[in-house]
Amino acid sequence: MSFAFGIGIGTQNKKGDWLEVFYQQPVMAPGSVLMEVVSNTLGYQGGNQAIQAKAEQLSELASALRRAGETTQAILAEKASQSSRPVAVTILDTDDAASSTPEVYLKLHLISHRLAKPHSLKLDGIFGLLPNLAWTSEGAIDLEELPERQLQARIEGHTLEVKSVDKFPQMTDYVVPSGVRIADTARVRLGAYVGEGTTVMHEGFINFNAGTEGTSMIEGRISAGVMIGKGSDLGGGCSTMGTLSGGGNIIISVGENCLIGANAGIGIPLGDRCTVEAGLYITAGTKVALLDDHNELVEVIKARDLANKPDLLFRRNSQTGAVECKTNKSAIELNEELHANN
Ligand SMILES: CC(C)(COP(=O)(O)OP(=O)(O)OC[C@H]1O[C@@H](n2cnc3c(N)ncnc32)[C@H](O)[C@@H]1OP(=O)(O)O)[C@@H](O)C(=O)NCCC(=O)NCCS
């Protein structure tokens, strides 16, 4: 069985290089019938490949898919055959590292369509395959071609709006997964996994290969690679430490029913039902005083030794400045209140 498949409509620059691809209905683990039709009509002979298909090829593909009972993809191929933009039929036989822009886009789509979880796909080397682009009111534009397009727009009497200059587009221009609320769509990148029931407020941010499992209120930053468990909330301006820069190599995650307070941060993975006090940043090496139920010191350990442990409350003692950890008694109560109006 092949790994993934997608019929996508994309953008190329004047040199014919792919800039981006939109796959409306990517497929995970396509069946052998679908793959056989693609082989017969597009000459696909195996491996990972993005085939630039012409209108006639797409019509032929559509008819063959229909005959084979692959109706959804047949309709897509039919529509794509009318496209004024280039069409990529992308087949990933395996999850090997991508070798072209359309392949990377297919992988990012699989995550944002919730067909694959963050960390489940091989994303090595994707930065080199994603061109830095101007994301504009007229779609993706190669930066070298931007001045000319800006002038052309003015000549035609309108303004070309440049929404961002980045390697990744915003997710919602490609897919809006069910049951989510995103106050500022620019803050969620394609390749984010936004679970059903998640609200991302204006301060919230979700990077690619990162996201939420389910219901969550996100008002802080979910860095690349970080996954947030069901029922957990990120308070305003809080931070989860990523692994892309700064040498951090512990993969951060947050368990279920946790609360990371406003302006707090974590450099260790949290277990279920943990709370981090507003404003407290816990790094892996932070020395933490473990307190018992009577607030008596049990021992001093490094925060990394508390990684993934459940039911912890971290706070900075407002009188001594020491970082303390106690059993968390109010986590669930706090979260239920916060989720009442998701
Ligand atoms: C850490 C936190 C969860 C503690 O809240 P709590 O469990 O309700 O605790 P309380 O404020 O009732 O305090 C319990 C006791 O601990 C003491 N205490 C609380 N924080 C303390 C601190 N940092 N240092 C010393 N004592 C502290 C209180 O004074 C109180 O003492 P008492 O028993 O003598 O009355 C809370 O302060 C917090 O930071 N919440 C995050 C909220 C947030 O940021 N939400 C997101 C918004 S966008």
CSV table of C-alpha atoms and ligand atoms in Angstrom, one decimal:
chain,number,residue,atom,x,y,z
A,1,MET,CA,0.0,0.0,0.0
A,2,SER,CA,1.3,3.5,-0.9
A,3,PHE,CA,1.7,6.1,1.8
A,4,ALA,CA,-0.2,9.1,0.6
A,5,PHE,CA,-1.8,10.7,-2.5
A,6,GLY,CA,-3.1,14.1,-3.6
A,7,ILE,CA,-4.3,16.0,-6.6
A,8,GLY,CA,-3.3,19.6,-6.0
A,9,ILE,CA,-3.6,22.9,-7.7
A,10,GLY,CA,-0.4,25.0,-7.3
A,11,THR,CA,1.6,28.0,-8.2
A,12,GLN,CA,4.8,28.2,-10.1
A,13,ASN,CA,7.2,31.1,-10.7
A,14,LYS,CA,8.2,32.3,-14.2
A,15,LYS,CA,11.0,29.7,-14.3
A,16,GLY,CA,8.4,26.9,-13.7
A,17,ASP,CA,9.5,26.1,-10.1
A,18,TRP,CA,6.7,25.0,-7.8
A,19,LEU,CA,6.0,27.6,-5.1
A,20,GLU,CA,3.1,26.0,-3.3
A,21,VAL,CA,0.3,23.4,-3.8
A,22,PHE,CA,-3.3,23.2,-2.5
A,23,TYR,CA,-4.6,19.7,-2.0
A,24,GLN,CA,-8.3,19.9,-1.3
A,25,GLN,CA,-8.7,16.2,-0.4
A,26,PRO,CA,-5.4,14.5,0.4
A,27,VAL,CA,-5.5,10.8,0.9
A,28,MET,CA,-3.6,8.8,3.5
A,29,ALA,CA,-2.8,5.2,2.5
A,30,PRO,CA,-4.4,5.2,-1.0
A,31,GLY,CA,-5.7,1.8,-2.1
A,32,SER,CA,-4.2,-0.3,-4.8
A,33,VAL,CA,-7.1,0.5,-7.3
A,34,LEU,CA,-6.4,4.2,-7.1
A,35,MET,CA,-2.6,3.6,-7.6
A,36,GLU,CA,-3.2,1.3,-10.5
A,37,VAL,CA,-5.3,3.9,-12.3
A,38,VAL,CA,-2.6,6.6,-11.7
A,39,SER,CA,0.0,4.2,-13.1
A,40,ASN,CA,-2.1,3.5,-16.2
A,41,THR,CA,-3.1,7.1,-17.0
A,42,LEU,CA,-0.1,9.1,-15.9
A,43,GLY,CA,2.7,6.6,-16.4
A,44,TYR,CA,3.6,6.5,-12.7
A,45,GLN,CA,6.1,3.8,-12.1
A,46,GLY,CA,6.5,3.8,-8.3
A,47,GLY,CA,8.5,5.8,-5.8
A,48,ASN,CA,7.7,9.3,-4.5
A,49,GLN,CA,6.9,11.7,-7.3
A,50,ALA,CA,5.0,14.8,-8.1
A,51,ILE,CA,3.7,14.6,-11.7
A,52,GLN,CA,2.7,17.8,-13.4
A,53,ALA,CA,-0.5,16.7,-15.2
A,54,LYS,CA,-1.9,18.4,-18.3
A,55,ALA,CA,-5.7,19.0,-18.8
A,56,GLU,CA,-6.1,15.9,-21.2
A,57,GLN,CA,-4.2,13.7,-18.8
A,58,LEU,CA,-6.5,14.9,-15.9
A,59,SER,CA,-9.6,14.2,-17.9
A,60,GLU,CA,-8.4,10.7,-18.7
A,61,LEU,CA,-7.5,10.2,-15.1
A,62,ALA,CA,-11.0,11.4,-14.0
A,63,SER,CA,-12.7,9.0,-16.4
A,64,ALA,CA,-10.6,6.0,-15.3
A,65,LEU,CA,-11.1,6.9,-11.6
A,66,ARG,CA,-14.8,7.0,-12.1
A,67,ARG,CA,-14.8,3.6,-13.8
A,68,ALA,CA,-12.8,2.3,-10.9
A,69,GLY,CA,-15.3,3.6,-8.4
A,70,GLU,CA,-13.0,6.3,-7.0
A,71,THR,CA,-15.7,9.0,-7.3
A,72,THR,CA,-14.3,11.6,-4.9
A,73,GLN,CA,-10.9,11.7,-6.6
A,74,ALA,CA,-12.5,11.5,-10.0
A,75,ILE,CA,-14.5,14.6,-9.3
A,76,LEU,CA,-11.4,16.4,-8.1
A,77,ALA,CA,-9.4,15.3,-11.2
A,78,GLU,CA,-12.3,16.5,-13.4
A,79,LYS,CA,-12.3,19.9,-11.7
A,80,ALA,CA,-8.5,20.1,-11.8
A,81,SER,CA,-8.6,19.5,-15.6
A,82,GLN,CA,-10.3,23.0,-15.9
A,83,SER,CA,-7.6,24.7,-13.8
A,84,SER,CA,-5.7,27.7,-15.2
A,85,ARG,CA,-3.0,27.0,-12.7
A,86,PRO,CA,-0.6,24.0,-12.8
A,87,VAL,CA,-1.8,20.8,-11.3
A,88,ALA,CA,0.4,18.3,-9.4
A,89,VAL,CA,-0.6,14.7,-8.9
A,90,THR,CA,1.6,13.7,-6.0
A,91,ILE,CA,2.2,10.2,-4.9
A,92,LEU,CA,4.2,9.3,-1.8
A,93,ASP,CA,5.0,5.6,-2.0
A,94,THR,CA,6.8,5.8,1.3
A,95,ASP,CA,7.3,8.4,4.1
A,96,ASP,CA,10.9,9.0,3.0
A,97,ALA,CA,12.2,12.5,3.3
A,98,ALA,CA,10.5,14.7,0.7
A,99,SER,CA,12.4,15.6,-2.5
A,100,SER,CA,10.1,18.4,-4.0
A,101,THR,CA,7.9,21.3,-2.9
A,102,PRO,CA,4.6,19.5,-3.8
A,103,GLU,CA,5.7,16.5,-1.7
A,104,VAL,CA,6.3,18.8,1.3
A,105,TYR,CA,3.0,20.4,0.9
A,106,LEU,CA,1.2,17.1,0.8
A,107,LYS,CA,2.8,16.1,4.1
A,108,LEU,CA,1.8,19.5,5.7
A,109,HIS,CA,-1.7,19.0,4.4
A,110,LEU,CA,-1.9,15.5,5.9
A,111,ILE,CA,-1.2,17.0,9.4
A,112,SER,CA,-3.6,19.9,9.1
A,113,HIS,CA,-6.3,17.7,7.7
A,114,ARG,CA,-5.8,15.5,10.8
A,115,LEU,CA,-4.9,12.5,8.7
A,116,ALA,CA,-1.5,12.3,10.4
A,117,LYS,CA,-0.3,13.4,13.8
A,118,PRO,CA,2.6,15.7,14.4
A,119,HIS,CA,5.8,13.6,14.8
A,120,SER,CA,4.4,10.8,12.8
A,121,LEU,CA,5.8,12.0,9.4
A,122,LYS,CA,9.3,12.4,8.3
A,123,LEU,CA,9.8,16.1,7.7
A,124,ASP,CA,13.6,16.2,7.5
A,125,GLY,CA,15.0,18.7,5.1
A,126,ILE,CA,11.7,20.5,4.4
A,127,PHE,CA,13.1,24.0,4.9
A,128,GLY,CA,15.3,23.6,1.8
A,129,LEU,CA,12.3,22.6,-0.3
A,130,LEU,CA,10.0,25.4,0.9
A,131,PRO,CA,10.7,28.7,-0.9
A,132,ASN,CA,10.4,31.9,1.1
A,133,LEU,CA,7.5,33.7,-0.6
A,134,ALA,CA,5.2,36.7,-0.5
A,135,TRP,CA,1.8,35.5,0.5
A,136,THR,CA,-0.5,38.1,-1.0
A,137,SER,CA,-4.1,38.9,-1.8
A,138,GLU,CA,-3.3,37.3,-5.2
A,139,GLY,CA,-1.8,34.2,-3.8
A,140,ALA,CA,1.9,33.1,-3.5
A,141,ILE,CA,4.4,35.2,-5.4
A,142,ASP,CA,8.1,34.6,-5.9
A,143,LEU,CA,10.0,37.4,-4.1
A,144,GLU,CA,12.0,38.2,-7.3
A,145,GLU,CA,8.7,38.7,-9.1
A,146,LEU,CA,7.0,40.7,-6.4
A,147,PRO,CA,8.0,44.3,-7.4
A,148,GLU,CA,6.7,43.7,-11.0
A,149,ARG,CA,3.4,42.3,-9.6
A,150,GLN,CA,3.0,45.2,-7.2
A,151,LEU,CA,3.5,47.7,-10.1
A,152,GLN,CA,1.1,45.8,-12.3
A,153,ALA,CA,-1.6,45.8,-9.6
A,154,ARG,CA,-1.2,49.6,-9.2
A,155,ILE,CA,-1.4,50.1,-12.9
A,156,GLU,CA,-4.7,48.1,-12.9
A,157,GLY,CA,-6.0,50.4,-10.1
A,158,HIS,CA,-5.7,48.1,-7.0
A,159,THR,CA,-3.2,47.3,-4.3
A,160,LEU,CA,-1.5,44.0,-3.9
A,161,GLU,CA,-1.6,43.2,-0.2
A,162,VAL,CA,1.4,41.3,1.1
A,163,LYS,CA,0.0,39.4,4.2
A,164,SER,CA,3.3,37.7,5.1
A,165,VAL,CA,6.8,36.8,3.8
A,166,ASP,CA,7.5,33.3,5.0
A,167,LYS,CA,8.2,29.7,4.0
A,168,PHE,CA,4.9,28.5,5.4
A,169,PRO,CA,1.5,29.9,4.6
A,170,GLN,CA,-1.3,30.2,7.1
A,171,MET,CA,-3.2,27.0,7.5
A,172,THR,CA,-6.7,28.4,7.0
A,173,ASP,CA,-6.0,29.3,3.3
A,174,TYR,CA,-5.7,25.5,2.8
A,175,VAL,CA,-8.0,23.9,5.3
A,176,VAL,CA,-10.2,24.8,8.2
A,177,PRO,CA,-10.6,21.7,10.2
A,178,SER,CA,-14.0,21.1,11.9
A,179,GLY,CA,-14.9,22.5,15.3
A,180,VAL,CA,-12.2,25.1,15.7
A,181,ARG,CA,-12.1,28.8,16.4
A,182,ILE,CA,-9.1,30.8,15.3
A,183,ALA,CA,-9.3,34.5,16.1
A,184,ASP,CA,-6.2,35.6,14.0
A,185,THR,CA,-5.7,33.1,11.2
A,186,ALA,CA,-2.2,34.4,10.4
A,187,ARG,CA,-1.0,32.8,13.6
A,188,VAL,CA,-1.6,29.2,12.7
A,189,ARG,CA,0.8,27.8,10.0
A,190,LEU,CA,0.0,25.1,7.5
A,191,GLY,CA,1.2,21.8,9.0
A,192,ALA,CA,-0.4,22.7,12.4
A,193,TYR,CA,-2.7,20.0,13.9
A,194,VAL,CA,-5.7,21.8,15.4
A,195,GLY,CA,-7.8,19.4,17.4
A,196,GLU,CA,-11.6,19.4,17.4
A,197,GLY,CA,-12.8,21.9,20.1
A,198,THR,CA,-9.7,24.1,20.1
A,199,THR,CA,-9.9,27.9,20.3
A,200,VAL,CA,-6.9,29.9,19.4
A,201,MET,CA,-7.2,33.4,20.6
A,202,HIS,CA,-5.3,36.4,19.1
A,203,GLU,CA,-2.2,35.8,21.3
A,204,GLY,CA,-2.1,32.1,20.4
A,205,PHE,CA,0.2,30.7,17.8
A,206,ILE,CA,0.6,27.1,16.4
A,207,ASN,CA,3.7,26.2,14.4
A,208,PHE,CA,3.9,23.3,11.9
A,209,ASN,CA,4.2,19.7,13.2
A,210,ALA,CA,2.6,20.8,16.4
A,211,GLY,CA,-0.9,21.3,17.8
A,212,THR,CA,-3.7,20.2,20.1
A,213,GLU,CA,-5.3,16.8,20.6
A,214,GLY,CA,-8.8,18.2,21.3
A,215,THR,CA,-10.5,20.8,23.4
A,216,SER,CA,-8.1,23.5,24.4
A,217,MET,CA,-7.9,27.3,24.9
A,218,ILE,CA,-4.7,28.5,23.3
A,219,GLU,CA,-3.6,32.0,24.1
A,220,GLY,CA,0.1,31.2,24.1
A,221,ARG,CA,2.7,29.8,21.8
A,222,ILE,CA,2.8,26.1,20.6
A,223,SER,CA,6.3,25.8,19.1
A,224,ALA,CA,7.2,23.4,16.3
A,225,GLY,CA,7.0,19.8,17.5
A,226,VAL,CA,5.0,20.5,20.7
A,227,MET,CA,1.7,18.6,21.2
A,228,ILE,CA,-0.9,19.8,23.8
A,229,GLY,CA,-3.2,17.1,25.4
A,230,LYS,CA,-7.0,17.3,25.6
A,231,GLY,CA,-8.5,19.8,28.0
A,232,SER,CA,-5.3,21.7,28.5
A,233,ASP,CA,-5.0,25.4,28.3
A,234,LEU,CA,-2.2,27.8,27.4
A,235,GLY,CA,-2.6,31.2,29.1
A,236,GLY,CA,-1.9,34.5,27.5
A,237,GLY,CA,1.6,35.0,26.1
A,238,CYS,CA,2.9,31.7,27.6
A,239,SER,CA,5.6,29.7,25.8
A,240,THR,CA,6.4,26.1,25.1
A,241,MET,CA,10.0,25.6,24.2
A,242,GLY,CA,10.7,24.4,20.7
A,243,THR,CA,13.6,22.4,19.4
A,244,LEU,CA,14.2,24.3,16.1
A,245,SER,CA,16.6,26.9,17.6
A,246,GLY,CA,18.7,27.5,20.7
A,247,GLY,CA,19.9,23.9,21.1
A,248,GLY,CA,16.9,22.6,23.0
A,249,ASN,CA,16.6,18.9,22.3
A,250,ILE,CA,13.9,17.7,24.7
A,251,ILE,CA,10.6,17.4,22.8
A,252,ILE,CA,8.1,19.3,24.8
A,253,SER,CA,4.5,18.1,25.3
A,254,VAL,CA,1.7,18.9,27.6
A,255,GLY,CA,-0.6,16.2,29.1
A,256,GLU,CA,-4.3,16.4,29.6
A,257,ASN,CA,-6.1,19.0,31.7
A,258,CYS,CA,-3.1,21.2,32.3
A,259,LEU,CA,-2.9,24.9,32.7
A,260,ILE,CA,0.2,26.9,31.8
A,261,GLY,CA,-0.4,30.4,33.3
A,262,ALA,CA,-0.2,33.7,31.5
A,263,ASN,CA,3.4,34.6,30.6
A,264,ALA,CA,4.7,31.3,32.0
A,265,GLY,CA,6.8,28.8,30.0
A,266,ILE,CA,7.9,25.2,29.9
A,267,GLY,CA,11.1,23.6,28.9
A,268,ILE,CA,10.1,20.1,30.1
A,269,PRO,CA,7.2,17.9,29.0
A,270,LEU,CA,4.3,18.0,31.5
A,271,GLY,CA,2.2,15.1,32.6
A,272,ASP,CA,-1.6,15.2,33.1
A,273,ARG,CA,-3.3,17.7,35.4
A,274,CYS,CA,-0.3,20.0,35.9
A,275,THR,CA,-0.4,23.8,36.5
A,276,VAL,CA,2.4,26.3,36.0
A,277,GLU,CA,1.9,29.6,37.8
A,278,ALA,CA,1.5,32.7,35.7
A,279,GLY,CA,4.9,34.2,34.9
A,280,LEU,CA,7.0,31.2,35.9
A,281,TYR,CA,9.3,29.8,33.3
A,282,ILE,CA,10.5,26.2,34.1
A,283,THR,CA,13.6,25.1,32.1
A,284,ALA,CA,15.0,21.6,32.3
A,285,GLY,CA,17.7,22.6,34.7
A,286,THR,CA,15.6,24.7,37.0
A,287,LYS,CA,16.2,23.6,40.6
A,288,VAL,CA,12.8,22.8,42.1
A,289,ALA,CA,11.9,22.5,45.8
A,290,LEU,CA,9.4,19.7,46.3
A,291,LEU,CA,7.0,20.5,49.0
A,292,ASP,CA,4.6,18.1,50.9
A,293,ASP,CA,1.0,18.9,51.8
A,294,HIS,CA,2.2,21.0,54.8
A,295,ASN,CA,4.5,23.0,52.6
A,296,GLU,CA,7.5,21.3,54.2
A,297,LEU,CA,10.5,20.8,51.9
A,298,VAL,CA,11.0,17.1,50.8
A,299,GLU,CA,13.9,17.5,48.5
A,300,VAL,CA,15.4,19.8,45.8
A,301,ILE,CA,15.5,18.3,42.3
A,302,LYS,CA,15.9,19.4,38.7
A,303,ALA,CA,12.8,20.1,36.7
A,304,ARG,CA,13.8,17.5,34.1
A,305,ASP,CA,13.3,14.8,36.8
A,306,LEU,CA,9.7,15.9,37.0
A,307,ALA,CA,9.2,15.5,33.2
A,308,ASN,CA,5.9,13.8,32.3
A,309,LYS,CA,4.9,13.4,36.0
A,310,PRO,CA,1.1,14.0,36.6
A,311,ASP,CA,-0.7,16.3,39.2
A,312,LEU,CA,2.0,18.9,39.8
A,313,LEU,CA,1.6,22.6,40.6
A,314,PHE,CA,4.7,24.7,39.9
A,315,ARG,CA,5.0,28.1,41.4
A,316,ARG,CA,7.7,30.7,42.3
A,317,ASN,CA,7.5,31.4,46.0
A,318,SER,CA,6.7,35.1,46.1
A,319,GLN,CA,8.7,35.6,49.3
A,320,THR,CA,11.8,33.6,48.7
A,321,GLY,CA,12.0,33.4,44.9
A,322,ALA,CA,12.5,29.6,45.0
A,323,VAL,CA,10.7,27.5,42.4
A,324,GLU,CA,8.4,25.1,44.2
A,325,CYS,CA,6.4,22.1,43.2
A,326,LYS,CA,3.3,20.8,45.1
A,327,THR,CA,0.5,18.4,44.4
A,328,ASN,CA,-2.0,20.1,42.1
A,329,LYS,CA,-5.4,20.0,43.6
A,330,SER,CA,-7.3,22.5,41.4
A,331,ALA,CA,-6.4,21.7,37.9
A,332,ILE,CA,-9.6,20.1,36.6
A,333,GLU,CA,-11.8,22.7,38.3
A,334,LEU,CA,-9.9,25.5,36.6
A,335,ASN,CA,-10.1,23.9,33.2
A,336,GLU,CA,-13.8,23.2,33.3
A,337,GLU,CA,-14.4,26.9,34.1
A,338,LEU,CA,-12.2,28.0,31.2
A,339,HIS,CA,-13.8,25.6,28.7
A,340,ALA,CA,-17.4,26.4,29.6
A,341,ASN,CA,-17.5,29.1,26.9
A,342,ASN,CA,-15.2,27.6,24.3
B,1,LIG,C1,-0.4,29.1,40.7
B,1,LIG,C2,-1.9,29.3,40.8
B,1,LIG,C3,-2.6,28.2,40.0
B,1,LIG,C4,-2.3,29.2,42.3
B,1,LIG,O1,-3.6,29.3,42.4
B,1,LIG,P1,-4.5,28.6,43.5
B,1,LIG,O2,-4.2,27.1,43.5
B,1,LIG,O3,-5.8,29.0,43.3
B,1,LIG,O4,-3.9,29.1,44.8
B,1,LIG,P2,-4.3,30.4,45.8
B,1,LIG,O5,-4.0,31.6,45.0
B,1,LIG,O6,-5.6,30.1,46.3
B,1,LIG,O7,-3.2,30.2,46.9
B,1,LIG,C5,-3.2,29.2,47.9
B,1,LIG,C6,-2.2,29.5,48.9
B,1,LIG,O8,-0.9,29.6,48.3
B,1,LIG,C7,-0.3,30.9,48.5
B,1,LIG,N1,0.4,31.2,47.3
B,1,LIG,C8,-0.1,31.2,46.0
B,1,LIG,N2,0.9,31.5,45.1
B,1,LIG,C9,2.0,31.7,45.9
B,1,LIG,C10,3.3,32.0,45.5
B,1,LIG,N3,3.7,32.2,44.3
B,1,LIG,N4,4.2,32.1,46.5
B,1,LIG,C11,3.9,31.9,47.8
B,1,LIG,N5,2.6,31.6,48.2
B,1,LIG,C12,1.7,31.5,47.2
B,1,LIG,C13,-1.5,31.8,48.7
B,1,LIG,O9,-1.1,33.0,49.3
B,1,LIG,C14,-2.4,30.9,49.5
B,1,LIG,O10,-2.0,31.0,50.8
B,1,LIG,P3,-2.9,30.7,52.1
B,1,LIG,O11,-3.2,29.2,52.0
B,1,LIG,O12,-2.1,31.1,53.2
B,1,LIG,O13,-4.1,31.5,51.9
B,1,LIG,C15,-2.3,30.7,40.3
B,1,LIG,O14,-1.7,31.7,41.1
B,1,LIG,C16,-2.0,30.9,38.9
B,1,LIG,O15,-0.9,31.4,38.5
B,1,LIG,N6,-2.9,30.6,37.9
B,1,LIG,C17,-2.7,30.8,36.5
B,1,LIG,C18,-3.9,31.6,36.0
B,1,LIG,C19,-3.6,32.0,34.5
B,1,LIG,O16,-2.6,32.5,34.2
B,1,LIG,N7,-4.6,31.7,33.6
B,1,LIG,C20,-4.5,32.0,32.3
B,1,LIG,C21,-5.0,33.4,32.0
B,1,LIG,S1,-4.8,33.9,30.3
